[in-house]
Coordinates of C-alpha atoms in Angstrom, one line a residue:
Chain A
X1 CA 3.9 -96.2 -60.3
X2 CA 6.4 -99.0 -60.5
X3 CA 8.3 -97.4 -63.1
X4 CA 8.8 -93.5 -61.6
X5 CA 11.9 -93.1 -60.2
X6 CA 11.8 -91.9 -56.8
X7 CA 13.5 -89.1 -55.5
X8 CA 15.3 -90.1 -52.6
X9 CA 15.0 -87.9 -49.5
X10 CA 17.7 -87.0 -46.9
X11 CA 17.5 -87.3 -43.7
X12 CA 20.5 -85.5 -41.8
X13 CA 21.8 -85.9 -38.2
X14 CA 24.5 -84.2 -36.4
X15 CA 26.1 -87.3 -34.4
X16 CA 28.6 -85.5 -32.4
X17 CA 30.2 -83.5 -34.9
X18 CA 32.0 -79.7 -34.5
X19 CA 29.5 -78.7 -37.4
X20 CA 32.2 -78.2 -39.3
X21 CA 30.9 -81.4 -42.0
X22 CA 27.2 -80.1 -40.6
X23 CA 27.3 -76.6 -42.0
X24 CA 29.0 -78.1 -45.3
X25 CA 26.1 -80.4 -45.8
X26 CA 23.7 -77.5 -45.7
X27 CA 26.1 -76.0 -47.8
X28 CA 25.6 -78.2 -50.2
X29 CA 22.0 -78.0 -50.4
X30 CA 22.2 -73.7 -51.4
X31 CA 22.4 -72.7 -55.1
X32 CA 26.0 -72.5 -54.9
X33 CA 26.4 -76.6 -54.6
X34 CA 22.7 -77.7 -55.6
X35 CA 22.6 -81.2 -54.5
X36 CA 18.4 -81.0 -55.1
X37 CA 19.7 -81.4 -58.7
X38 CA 20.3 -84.9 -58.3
X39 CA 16.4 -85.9 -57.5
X40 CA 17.2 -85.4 -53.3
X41 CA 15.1 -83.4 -50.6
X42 CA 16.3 -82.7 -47.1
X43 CA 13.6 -83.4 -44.8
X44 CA 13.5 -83.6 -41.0
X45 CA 11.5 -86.5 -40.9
X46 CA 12.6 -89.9 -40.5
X47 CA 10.2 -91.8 -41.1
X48 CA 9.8 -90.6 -44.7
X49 CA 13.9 -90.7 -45.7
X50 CA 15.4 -92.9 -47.1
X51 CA 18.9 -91.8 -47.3
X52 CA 20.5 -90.9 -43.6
X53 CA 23.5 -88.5 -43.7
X54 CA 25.6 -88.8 -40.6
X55 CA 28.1 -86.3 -38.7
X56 CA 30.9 -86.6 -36.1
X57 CA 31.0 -89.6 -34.4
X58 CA 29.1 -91.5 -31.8
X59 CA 29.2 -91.1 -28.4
X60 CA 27.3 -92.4 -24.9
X61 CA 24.3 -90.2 -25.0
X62 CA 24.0 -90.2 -28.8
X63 CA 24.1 -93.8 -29.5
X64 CA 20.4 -94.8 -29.1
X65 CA 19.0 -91.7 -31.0
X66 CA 21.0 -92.7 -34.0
X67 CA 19.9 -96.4 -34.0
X68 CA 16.3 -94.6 -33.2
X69 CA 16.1 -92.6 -36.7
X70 CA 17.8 -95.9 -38.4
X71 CA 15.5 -98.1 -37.5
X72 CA 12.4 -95.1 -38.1
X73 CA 13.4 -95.3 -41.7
X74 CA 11.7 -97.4 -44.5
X75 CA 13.4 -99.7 -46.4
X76 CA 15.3 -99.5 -48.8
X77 CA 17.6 -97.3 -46.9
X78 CA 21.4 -95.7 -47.5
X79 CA 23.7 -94.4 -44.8
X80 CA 26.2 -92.0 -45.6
X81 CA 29.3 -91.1 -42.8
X82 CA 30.5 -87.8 -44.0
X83 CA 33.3 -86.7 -42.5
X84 CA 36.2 -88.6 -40.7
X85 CA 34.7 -88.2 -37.5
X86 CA 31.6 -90.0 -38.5
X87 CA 34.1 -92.9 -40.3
X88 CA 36.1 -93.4 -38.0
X89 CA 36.3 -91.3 -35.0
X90 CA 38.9 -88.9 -36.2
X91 CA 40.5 -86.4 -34.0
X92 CA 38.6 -86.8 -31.4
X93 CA 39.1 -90.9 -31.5
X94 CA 40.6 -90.6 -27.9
X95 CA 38.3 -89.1 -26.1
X96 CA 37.1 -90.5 -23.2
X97 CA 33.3 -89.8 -24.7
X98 CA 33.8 -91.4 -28.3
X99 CA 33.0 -95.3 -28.8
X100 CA 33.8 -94.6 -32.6
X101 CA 32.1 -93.9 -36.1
X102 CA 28.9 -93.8 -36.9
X103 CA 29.5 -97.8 -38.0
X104 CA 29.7 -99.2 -34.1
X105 CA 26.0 -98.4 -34.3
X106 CA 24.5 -98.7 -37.5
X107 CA 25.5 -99.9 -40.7
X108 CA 27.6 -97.4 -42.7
X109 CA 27.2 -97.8 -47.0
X110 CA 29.2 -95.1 -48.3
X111 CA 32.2 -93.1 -46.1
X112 CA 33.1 -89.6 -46.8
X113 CA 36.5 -88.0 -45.9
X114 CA 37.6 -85.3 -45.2
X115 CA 38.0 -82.8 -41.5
X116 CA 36.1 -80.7 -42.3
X117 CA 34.6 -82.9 -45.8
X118 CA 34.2 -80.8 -48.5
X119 CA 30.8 -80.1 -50.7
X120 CA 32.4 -81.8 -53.4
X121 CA 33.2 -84.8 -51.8
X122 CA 29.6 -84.6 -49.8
X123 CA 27.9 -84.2 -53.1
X124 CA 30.0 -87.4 -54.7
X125 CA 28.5 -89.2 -51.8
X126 CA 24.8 -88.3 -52.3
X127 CA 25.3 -89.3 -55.8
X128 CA 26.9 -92.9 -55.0
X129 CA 24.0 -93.1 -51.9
X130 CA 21.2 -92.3 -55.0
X131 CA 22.5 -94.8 -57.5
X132 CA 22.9 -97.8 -54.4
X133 CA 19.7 -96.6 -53.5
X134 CA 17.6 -97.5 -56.7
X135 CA 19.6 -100.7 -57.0
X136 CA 18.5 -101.4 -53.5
X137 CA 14.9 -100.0 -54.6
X138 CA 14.7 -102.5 -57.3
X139 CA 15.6 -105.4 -55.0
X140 CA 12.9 -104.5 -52.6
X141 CA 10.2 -104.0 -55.0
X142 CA 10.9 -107.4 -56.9
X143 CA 11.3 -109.2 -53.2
X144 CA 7.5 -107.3 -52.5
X145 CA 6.1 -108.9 -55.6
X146 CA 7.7 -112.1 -54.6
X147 CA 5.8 -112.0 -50.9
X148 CA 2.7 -110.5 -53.3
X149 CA 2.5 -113.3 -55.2
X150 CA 3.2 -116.4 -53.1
Chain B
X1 CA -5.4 -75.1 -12.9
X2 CA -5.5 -75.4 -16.6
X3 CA -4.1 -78.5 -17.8
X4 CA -0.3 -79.3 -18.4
X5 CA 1.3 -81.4 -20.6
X6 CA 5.3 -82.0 -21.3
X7 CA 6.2 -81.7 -25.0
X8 CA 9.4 -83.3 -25.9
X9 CA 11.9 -81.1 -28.7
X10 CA 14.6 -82.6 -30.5
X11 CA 17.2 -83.3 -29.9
X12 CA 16.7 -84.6 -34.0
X13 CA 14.6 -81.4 -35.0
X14 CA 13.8 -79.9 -38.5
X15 CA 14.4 -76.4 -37.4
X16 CA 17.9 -77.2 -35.4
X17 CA 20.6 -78.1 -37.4
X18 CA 22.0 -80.1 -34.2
X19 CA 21.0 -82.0 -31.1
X20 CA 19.7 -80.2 -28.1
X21 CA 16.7 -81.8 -26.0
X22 CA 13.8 -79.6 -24.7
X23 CA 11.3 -80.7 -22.2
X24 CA 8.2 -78.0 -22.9
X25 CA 5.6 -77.4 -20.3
X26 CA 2.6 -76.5 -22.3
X27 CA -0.5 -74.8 -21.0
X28 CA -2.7 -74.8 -23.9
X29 CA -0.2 -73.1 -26.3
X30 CA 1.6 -71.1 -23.8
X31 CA 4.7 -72.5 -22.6
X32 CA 5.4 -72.5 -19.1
X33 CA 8.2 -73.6 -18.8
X34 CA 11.4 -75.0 -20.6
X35 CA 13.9 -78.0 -19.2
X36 CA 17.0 -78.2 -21.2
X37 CA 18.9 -81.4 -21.6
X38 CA 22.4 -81.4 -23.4
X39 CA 24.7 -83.8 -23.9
X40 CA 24.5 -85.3 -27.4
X41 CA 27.7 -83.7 -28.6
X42 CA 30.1 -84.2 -25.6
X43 CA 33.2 -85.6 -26.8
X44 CA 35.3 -84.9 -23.8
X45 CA 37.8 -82.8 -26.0
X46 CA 39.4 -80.8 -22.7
X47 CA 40.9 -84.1 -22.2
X48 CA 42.8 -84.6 -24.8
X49 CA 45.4 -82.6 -23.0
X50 CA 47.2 -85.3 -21.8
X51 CA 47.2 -86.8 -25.2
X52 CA 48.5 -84.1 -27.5
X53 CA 51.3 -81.9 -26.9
X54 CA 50.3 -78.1 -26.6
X55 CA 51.7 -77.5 -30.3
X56 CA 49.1 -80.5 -31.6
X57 CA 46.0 -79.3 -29.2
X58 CA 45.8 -75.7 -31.1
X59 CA 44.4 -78.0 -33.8
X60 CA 42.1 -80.0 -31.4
X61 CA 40.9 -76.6 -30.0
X62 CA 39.9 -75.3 -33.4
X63 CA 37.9 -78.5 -33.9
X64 CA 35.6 -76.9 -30.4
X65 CA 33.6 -76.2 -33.2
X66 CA 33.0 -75.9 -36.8
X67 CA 31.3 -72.3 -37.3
X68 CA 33.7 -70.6 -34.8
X69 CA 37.2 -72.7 -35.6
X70 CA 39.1 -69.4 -35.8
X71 CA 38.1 -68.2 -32.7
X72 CA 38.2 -71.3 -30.7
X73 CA 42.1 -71.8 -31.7
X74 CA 42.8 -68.2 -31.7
X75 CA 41.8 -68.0 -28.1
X76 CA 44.0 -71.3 -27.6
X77 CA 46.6 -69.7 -28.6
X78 CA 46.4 -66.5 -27.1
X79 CA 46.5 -68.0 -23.2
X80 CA 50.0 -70.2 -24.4
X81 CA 51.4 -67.6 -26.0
X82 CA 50.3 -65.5 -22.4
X83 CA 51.6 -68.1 -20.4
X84 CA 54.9 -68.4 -22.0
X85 CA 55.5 -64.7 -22.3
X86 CA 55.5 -64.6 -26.1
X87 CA 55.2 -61.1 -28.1
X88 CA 53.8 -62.0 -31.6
X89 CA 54.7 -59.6 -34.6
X90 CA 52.2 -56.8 -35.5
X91 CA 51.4 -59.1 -39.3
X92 CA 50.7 -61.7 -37.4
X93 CA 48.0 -59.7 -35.2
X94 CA 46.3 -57.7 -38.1
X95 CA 46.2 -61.1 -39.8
X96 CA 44.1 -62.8 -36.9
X97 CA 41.9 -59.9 -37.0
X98 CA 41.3 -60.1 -40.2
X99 CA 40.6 -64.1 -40.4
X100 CA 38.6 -63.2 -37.6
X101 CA 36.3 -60.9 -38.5
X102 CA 35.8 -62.8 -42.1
X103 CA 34.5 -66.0 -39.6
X104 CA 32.2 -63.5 -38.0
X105 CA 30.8 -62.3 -41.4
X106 CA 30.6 -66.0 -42.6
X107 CA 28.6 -67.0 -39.3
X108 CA 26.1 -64.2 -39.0
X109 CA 25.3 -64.7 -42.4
X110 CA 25.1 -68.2 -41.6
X111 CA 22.6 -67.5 -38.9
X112 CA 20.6 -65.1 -40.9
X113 CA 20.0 -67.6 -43.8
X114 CA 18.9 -70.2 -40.8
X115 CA 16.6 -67.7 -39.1
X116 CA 15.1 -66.8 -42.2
X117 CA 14.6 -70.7 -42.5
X118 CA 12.8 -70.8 -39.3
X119 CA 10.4 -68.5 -40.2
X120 CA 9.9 -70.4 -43.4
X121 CA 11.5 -67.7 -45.8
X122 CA 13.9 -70.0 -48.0
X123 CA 14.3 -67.7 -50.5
X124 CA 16.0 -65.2 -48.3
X125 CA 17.7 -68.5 -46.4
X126 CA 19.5 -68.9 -49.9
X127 CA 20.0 -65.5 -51.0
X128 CA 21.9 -65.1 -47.7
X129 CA 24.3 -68.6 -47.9
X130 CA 24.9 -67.5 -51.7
X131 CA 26.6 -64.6 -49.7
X132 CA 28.1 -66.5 -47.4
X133 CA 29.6 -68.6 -50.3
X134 CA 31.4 -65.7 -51.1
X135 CA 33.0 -65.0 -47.7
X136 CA 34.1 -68.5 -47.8
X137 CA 35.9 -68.3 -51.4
X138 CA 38.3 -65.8 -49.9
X139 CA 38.7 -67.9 -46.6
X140 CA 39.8 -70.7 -49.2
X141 CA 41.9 -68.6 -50.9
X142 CA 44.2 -67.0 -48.0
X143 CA 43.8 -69.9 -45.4
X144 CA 43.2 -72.8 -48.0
X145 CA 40.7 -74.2 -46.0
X146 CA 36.4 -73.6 -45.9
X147 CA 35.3 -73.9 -42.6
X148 CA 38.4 -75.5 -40.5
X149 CA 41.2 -73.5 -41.4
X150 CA 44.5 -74.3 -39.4
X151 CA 46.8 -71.1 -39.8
X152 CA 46.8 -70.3 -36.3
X153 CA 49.8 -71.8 -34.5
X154 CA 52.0 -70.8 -31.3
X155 CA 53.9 -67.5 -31.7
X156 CA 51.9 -66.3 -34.9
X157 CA 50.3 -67.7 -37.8
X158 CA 50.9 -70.3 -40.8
X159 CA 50.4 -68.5 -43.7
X160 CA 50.8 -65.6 -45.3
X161 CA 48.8 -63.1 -47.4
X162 CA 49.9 -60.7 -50.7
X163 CA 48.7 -58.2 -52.3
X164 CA 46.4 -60.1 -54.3
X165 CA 45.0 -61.8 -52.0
X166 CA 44.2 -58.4 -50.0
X167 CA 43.0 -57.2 -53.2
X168 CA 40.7 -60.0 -53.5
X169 CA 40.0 -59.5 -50.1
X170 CA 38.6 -55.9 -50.4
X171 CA 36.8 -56.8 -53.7
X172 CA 34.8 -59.6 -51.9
X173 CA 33.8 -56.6 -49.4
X174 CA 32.7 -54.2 -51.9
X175 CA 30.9 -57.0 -53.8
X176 CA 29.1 -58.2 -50.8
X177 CA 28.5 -54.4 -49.4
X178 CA 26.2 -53.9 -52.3
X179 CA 24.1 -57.8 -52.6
X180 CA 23.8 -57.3 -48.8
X181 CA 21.7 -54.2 -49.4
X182 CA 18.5 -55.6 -50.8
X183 CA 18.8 -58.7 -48.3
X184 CA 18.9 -56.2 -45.3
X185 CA 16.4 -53.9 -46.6
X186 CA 13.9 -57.4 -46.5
X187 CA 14.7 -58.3 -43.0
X188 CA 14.2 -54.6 -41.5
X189 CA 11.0 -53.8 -43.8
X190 CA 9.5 -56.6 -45.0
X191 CA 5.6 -57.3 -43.3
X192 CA 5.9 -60.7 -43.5
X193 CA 9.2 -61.1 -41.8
X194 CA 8.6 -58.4 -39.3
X195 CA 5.1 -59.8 -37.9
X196 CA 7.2 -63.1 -37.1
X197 CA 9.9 -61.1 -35.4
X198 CA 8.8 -58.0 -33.2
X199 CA 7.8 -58.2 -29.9
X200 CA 8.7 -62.4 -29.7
X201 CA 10.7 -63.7 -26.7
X202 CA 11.7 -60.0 -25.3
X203 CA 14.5 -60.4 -22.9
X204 CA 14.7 -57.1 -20.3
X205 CA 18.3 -55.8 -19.9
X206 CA 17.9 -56.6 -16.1
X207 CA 17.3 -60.0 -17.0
X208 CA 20.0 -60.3 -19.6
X209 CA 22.4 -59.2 -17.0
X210 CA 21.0 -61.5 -14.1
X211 CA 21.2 -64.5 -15.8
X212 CA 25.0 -63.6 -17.9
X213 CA 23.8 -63.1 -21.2
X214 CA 26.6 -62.9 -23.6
X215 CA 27.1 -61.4 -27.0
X216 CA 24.8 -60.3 -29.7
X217 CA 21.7 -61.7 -27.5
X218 CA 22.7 -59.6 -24.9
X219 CA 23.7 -56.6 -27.5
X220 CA 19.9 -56.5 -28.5
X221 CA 18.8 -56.4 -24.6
X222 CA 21.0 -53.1 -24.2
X223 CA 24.4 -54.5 -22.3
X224 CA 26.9 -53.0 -23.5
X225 CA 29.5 -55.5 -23.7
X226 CA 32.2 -56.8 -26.8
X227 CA 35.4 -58.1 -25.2
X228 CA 36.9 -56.9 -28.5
X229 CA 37.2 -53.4 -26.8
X230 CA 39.8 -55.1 -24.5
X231 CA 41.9 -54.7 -27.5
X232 CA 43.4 -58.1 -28.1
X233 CA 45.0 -59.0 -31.4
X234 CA 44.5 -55.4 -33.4
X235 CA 41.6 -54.4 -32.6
X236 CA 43.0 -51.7 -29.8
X237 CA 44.3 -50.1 -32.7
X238 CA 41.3 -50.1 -35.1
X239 CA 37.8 -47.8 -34.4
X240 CA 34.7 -49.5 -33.9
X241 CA 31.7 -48.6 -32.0
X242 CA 29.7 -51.2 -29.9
X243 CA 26.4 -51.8 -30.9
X244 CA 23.0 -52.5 -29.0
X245 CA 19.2 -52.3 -29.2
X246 CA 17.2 -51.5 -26.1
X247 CA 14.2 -53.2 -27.4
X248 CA 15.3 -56.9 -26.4
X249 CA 12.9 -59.2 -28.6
X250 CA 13.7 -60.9 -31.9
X251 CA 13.7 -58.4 -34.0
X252 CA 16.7 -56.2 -31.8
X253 CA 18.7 -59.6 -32.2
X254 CA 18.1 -59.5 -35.7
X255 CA 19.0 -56.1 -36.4
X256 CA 22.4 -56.4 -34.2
X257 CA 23.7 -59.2 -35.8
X258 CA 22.4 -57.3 -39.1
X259 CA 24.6 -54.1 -38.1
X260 CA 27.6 -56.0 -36.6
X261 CA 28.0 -57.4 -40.1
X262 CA 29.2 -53.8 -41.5
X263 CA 30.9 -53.6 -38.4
X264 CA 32.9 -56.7 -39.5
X265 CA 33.1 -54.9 -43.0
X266 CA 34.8 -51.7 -42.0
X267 CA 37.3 -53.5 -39.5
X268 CA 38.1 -55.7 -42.1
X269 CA 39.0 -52.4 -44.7
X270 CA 41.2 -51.1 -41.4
X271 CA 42.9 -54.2 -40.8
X272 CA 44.1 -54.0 -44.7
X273 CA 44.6 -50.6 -44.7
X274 CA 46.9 -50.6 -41.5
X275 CA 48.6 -54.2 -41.9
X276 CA 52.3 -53.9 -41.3
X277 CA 54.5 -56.0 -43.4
X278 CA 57.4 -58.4 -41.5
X279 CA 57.5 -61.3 -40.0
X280 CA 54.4 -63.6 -39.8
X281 CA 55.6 -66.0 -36.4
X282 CA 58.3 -65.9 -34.1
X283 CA 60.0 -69.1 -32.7
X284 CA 59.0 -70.4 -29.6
X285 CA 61.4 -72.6 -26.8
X286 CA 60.2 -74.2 -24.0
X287 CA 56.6 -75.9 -23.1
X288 CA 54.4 -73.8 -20.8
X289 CA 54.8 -73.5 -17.3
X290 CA 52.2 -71.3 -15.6
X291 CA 48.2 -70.4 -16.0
X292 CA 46.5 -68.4 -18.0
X293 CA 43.0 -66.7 -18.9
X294 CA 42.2 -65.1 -22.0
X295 CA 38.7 -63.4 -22.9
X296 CA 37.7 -63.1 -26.6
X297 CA 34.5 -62.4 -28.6
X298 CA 33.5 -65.1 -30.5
X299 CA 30.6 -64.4 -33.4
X300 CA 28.2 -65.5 -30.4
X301 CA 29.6 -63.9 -27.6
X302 CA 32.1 -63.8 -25.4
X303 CA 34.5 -67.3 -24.9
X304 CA 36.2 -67.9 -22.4
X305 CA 40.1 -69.9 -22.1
X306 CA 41.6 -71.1 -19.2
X307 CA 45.1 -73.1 -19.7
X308 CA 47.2 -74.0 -17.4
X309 CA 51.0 -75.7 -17.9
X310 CA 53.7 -77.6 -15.6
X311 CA 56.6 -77.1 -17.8
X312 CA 56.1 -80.0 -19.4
X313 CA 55.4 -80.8 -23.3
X314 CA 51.4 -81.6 -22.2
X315 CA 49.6 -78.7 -20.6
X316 CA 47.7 -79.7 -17.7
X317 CA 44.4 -78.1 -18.1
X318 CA 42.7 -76.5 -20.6
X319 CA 38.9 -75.0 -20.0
X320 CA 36.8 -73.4 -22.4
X321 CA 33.1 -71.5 -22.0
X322 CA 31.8 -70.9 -24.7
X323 CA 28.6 -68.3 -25.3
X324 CA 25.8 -70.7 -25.8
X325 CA 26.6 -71.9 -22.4
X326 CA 25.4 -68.5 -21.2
X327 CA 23.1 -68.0 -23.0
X328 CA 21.1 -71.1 -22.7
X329 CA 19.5 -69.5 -19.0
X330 CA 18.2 -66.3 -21.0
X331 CA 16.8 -69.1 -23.9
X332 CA 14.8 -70.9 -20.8
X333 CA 13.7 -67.4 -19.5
X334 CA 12.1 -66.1 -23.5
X335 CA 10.4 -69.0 -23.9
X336 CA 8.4 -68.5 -20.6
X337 CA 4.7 -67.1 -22.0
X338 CA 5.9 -67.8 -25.5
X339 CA 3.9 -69.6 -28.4
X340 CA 4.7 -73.3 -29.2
X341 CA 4.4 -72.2 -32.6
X342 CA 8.0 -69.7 -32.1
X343 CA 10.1 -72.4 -30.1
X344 CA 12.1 -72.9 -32.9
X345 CA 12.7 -69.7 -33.9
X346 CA 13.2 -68.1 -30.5
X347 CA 16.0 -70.9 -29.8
X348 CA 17.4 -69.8 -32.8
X349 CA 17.2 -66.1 -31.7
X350 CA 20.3 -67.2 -29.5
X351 CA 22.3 -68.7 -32.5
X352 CA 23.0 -71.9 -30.5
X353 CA 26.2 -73.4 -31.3
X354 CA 25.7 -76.4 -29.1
X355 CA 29.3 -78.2 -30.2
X356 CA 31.1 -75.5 -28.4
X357 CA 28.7 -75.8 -25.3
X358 CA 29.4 -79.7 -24.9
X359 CA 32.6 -80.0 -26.3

């Protein structure tokens, strides 16, 4: 088993986005774009993802639900921020509601620009998420038969 | 007294593409009754008013939400330009109505992919965002952007179209006219999809109109309502018929969303067939000093815009409500006596846009 290669599964959560970056993401997923090419499944469930896409940024009554699914998902696991609101706050960085991006919360690996980002960029993110995620996969699994063995 | 239990919903849900919370009293696998809890996407965008000058907030107000952007800063716009007394050129209005009704075809399609989704079609969820893709080509191509587009500004718009773009425009239609045929045809005769459909969550016109139903839900329950006979923009000057259903359950939402998208079709041939040539914006002196209220339809409804200026360069209020709002009481009243099994779909029935509700 040790040697498949998983396919990674994507877990995505609308943070407190316009659904401007959510709609793209599903986007992505539709023939046109075809990100299930790369090996990836979008799945509701966090508990068996192990990539976590994020949109919009993080707010009051949003904050514990995000660390919630982080924490629900295995290790190894990848975060991806797509959008600027999930980087950084963005437009709506003033308002009264917004404590920031998606990285005062949880810990952010790849960030993807862009109001609203677009599928290319998305995709480009999945693909960098996959490829940190089987390096990350490795680790884990030679760090397992470390603890296995000793 | 048969037993009840609370079932939690969301607000991070397979079927919902965002956050809303439902607390579900079950009796057996009847629900009793529903207790929504929003929240998860406030922002507190309204207040940005005193942060960005009116000029910058038409961008902030397009960002109300991502699947309606048009709309949100076409309303925007609309109460300023009310407020300050400002006549916009006839191009400019045929050219909203056009962007317009190409967002409304790109987010019924949208919500016809998802509901097909929720009943666990994805074959037809594709086919119908492989449409959509199409839609959102031309969008690119006349506003340069996909979902957030930016051409709406004070006094008119940013951009203009030529002729090949209006050619492209009107080959788009015909193109989509014909792949929409076989994709229609499954949702109004297909067993499967129909079993999961009729006679789910009806809502009775009385209902609909006690509890303020706006838009397409309320369409399918028999009110006759579309604030785009009001005849903002160009659409006083174009012929289009309201249309309803008297039936009231899924299905009747289904099929009005279904006909509004030729509705959206033919405008969109008027709008190109009548659009005046001249200037695209006028020039506009002065910050707002007064209050306005402006009603449009959005794809889900009717919106809502409130703005009110002091003369100054920041306006001093702005207030949105949006359709979901609305329709959120006639959601809590279809899922009384419905199946736990058709939560998802009947909450979908409503096509929530919960960014616009919380803002």
């Amino acid at each position: 088993m040790y040697k498949v290669k998983k396919s990674p599964w994507v877990l995505h959560y609308d943070g407190s986005s316009c659904n401007g970056c959510d709609i793209e993401v599903l986007a992505c997923l539709t023939p046109v774009y075809d990100a299930e090419r790369f090996g990836i499944v979008n799945t509701g469930d966090p508990m068996q993802a192990d990539i976590l896409l994020i949109t919009g940024g993080i707010n009051s009554q949003n904050e514990a639900v995000v660390k919630q699914l982080y924490d629900q998902m295995p290790r190894p696991k990848v975060v991806v921020a797509v959008g600027v609101c999930a980087c950084t706050g963005g437009i709506f960085k003033d308002c009264y509601n917004i404590l920031g991006g998606a990285d005062k919360v949880i810990p952010v690996d790849i960030y993807v620009p862009g109001c609203a980002a677009r599928p290319q960029a998305i995709i480009d993110g999945i693909v960098q998420a996959v490829e940190l995620f089987e390096k990350r996969l490795e680790k884990h699994k030679a760090y397992v038969k470390k603890e296995k063995e000793a | 007294m048969k037993k009840r239990s609370i079932v939690p919903y969301g607000p991070q849900h397979p079927v919902l593409p965002e956050p809303i919370h439902l607390d579900l009293v079950i009796e057996d696998e009847k629900i009793v009754e529903a207790i929504p809890s929003i929240g998860f996407v406030h922002r507190g965008l309204e207040s940005l008013v005193q942060k960005r000058d009116f000029n910058q907030m038409v961008y902030v107000a397009e960002r109300v939400c991502g699947i309606c952007s048009f709309g949100h800063g076409f309303g925007y716009c609309e109460a300023v330009e009310k407020i300050m007394g400002v006549e916009v050129p006839g191009r400019a209005k045929y050219l909203r109505t056009i962007w317009f009704e190409l967002s409304r075809l790109h987010s019924h399609l949208l919500w016809l992919g998802l509901l097909a989704d929720g009943f666990g079609f994805e074959n037809l969820f594709y086919q119908c965002w492989r449409i959509r893709e199409k839609v959102l080509d031309v969008l690119e191509l006349t506003t340069g952007g996909r979902v957030i587009f930016s051409v709406n500004k004070i006094g008119g718009v940013l951009k203009d179209v030529d002729e090949d773009m209006l050619a492209a425009v009107k080959d788009m239609l015909d193109k989509i006219e014909l792949e929409l045929k076989p994709i229609v045809k499954t949702f109004r005769e297909e067993k499967t999809v129909r079993s999961r459909l009729d006679g789910v969550g009806v809502l009775t016109k009385q209902q609909a109109h006690d509890l303020g139903c706006a838009g397409p839900f309320a369409r399918a329950s028999g009110i006759k309502s579309d604030m785009r006979k009001m005849g903002y923009a160009a659409y006083g000057e174009l012929d289009f018929d309201i249309i309803t259903s008297d039936v009231g359950d899924s299905y009747a939402r289904c099929d009005v969303r279904i006909g509004e998208l030729f509705q959206s079709i033919s405008i969109i041939r008027q709008a190109i067939e009548k659009l005046p040539t001249g200037d695209i914006a006028v020039p506009v002196k002065g910050n707002p000093d007064g209050e306005a209220f402006i009603r449009i339809e959005q794809p889900r409804g009717e919106a809502v815009y409130y703005v009110k200026g002091t003369g100054t360069p920041f306006i001093n209020r702005m207030r949105v409500r949006t359709p979901t709002f609305a329709n959120l009481a006639g959601l809590c009243e279809t899922l009384k006596g419905a199946d736990y099994a058709d939560v998802g779909l009947l909450i979908l029935t409503i096509d929530p846009c919960i960014s616009c509700t919380e803002r």
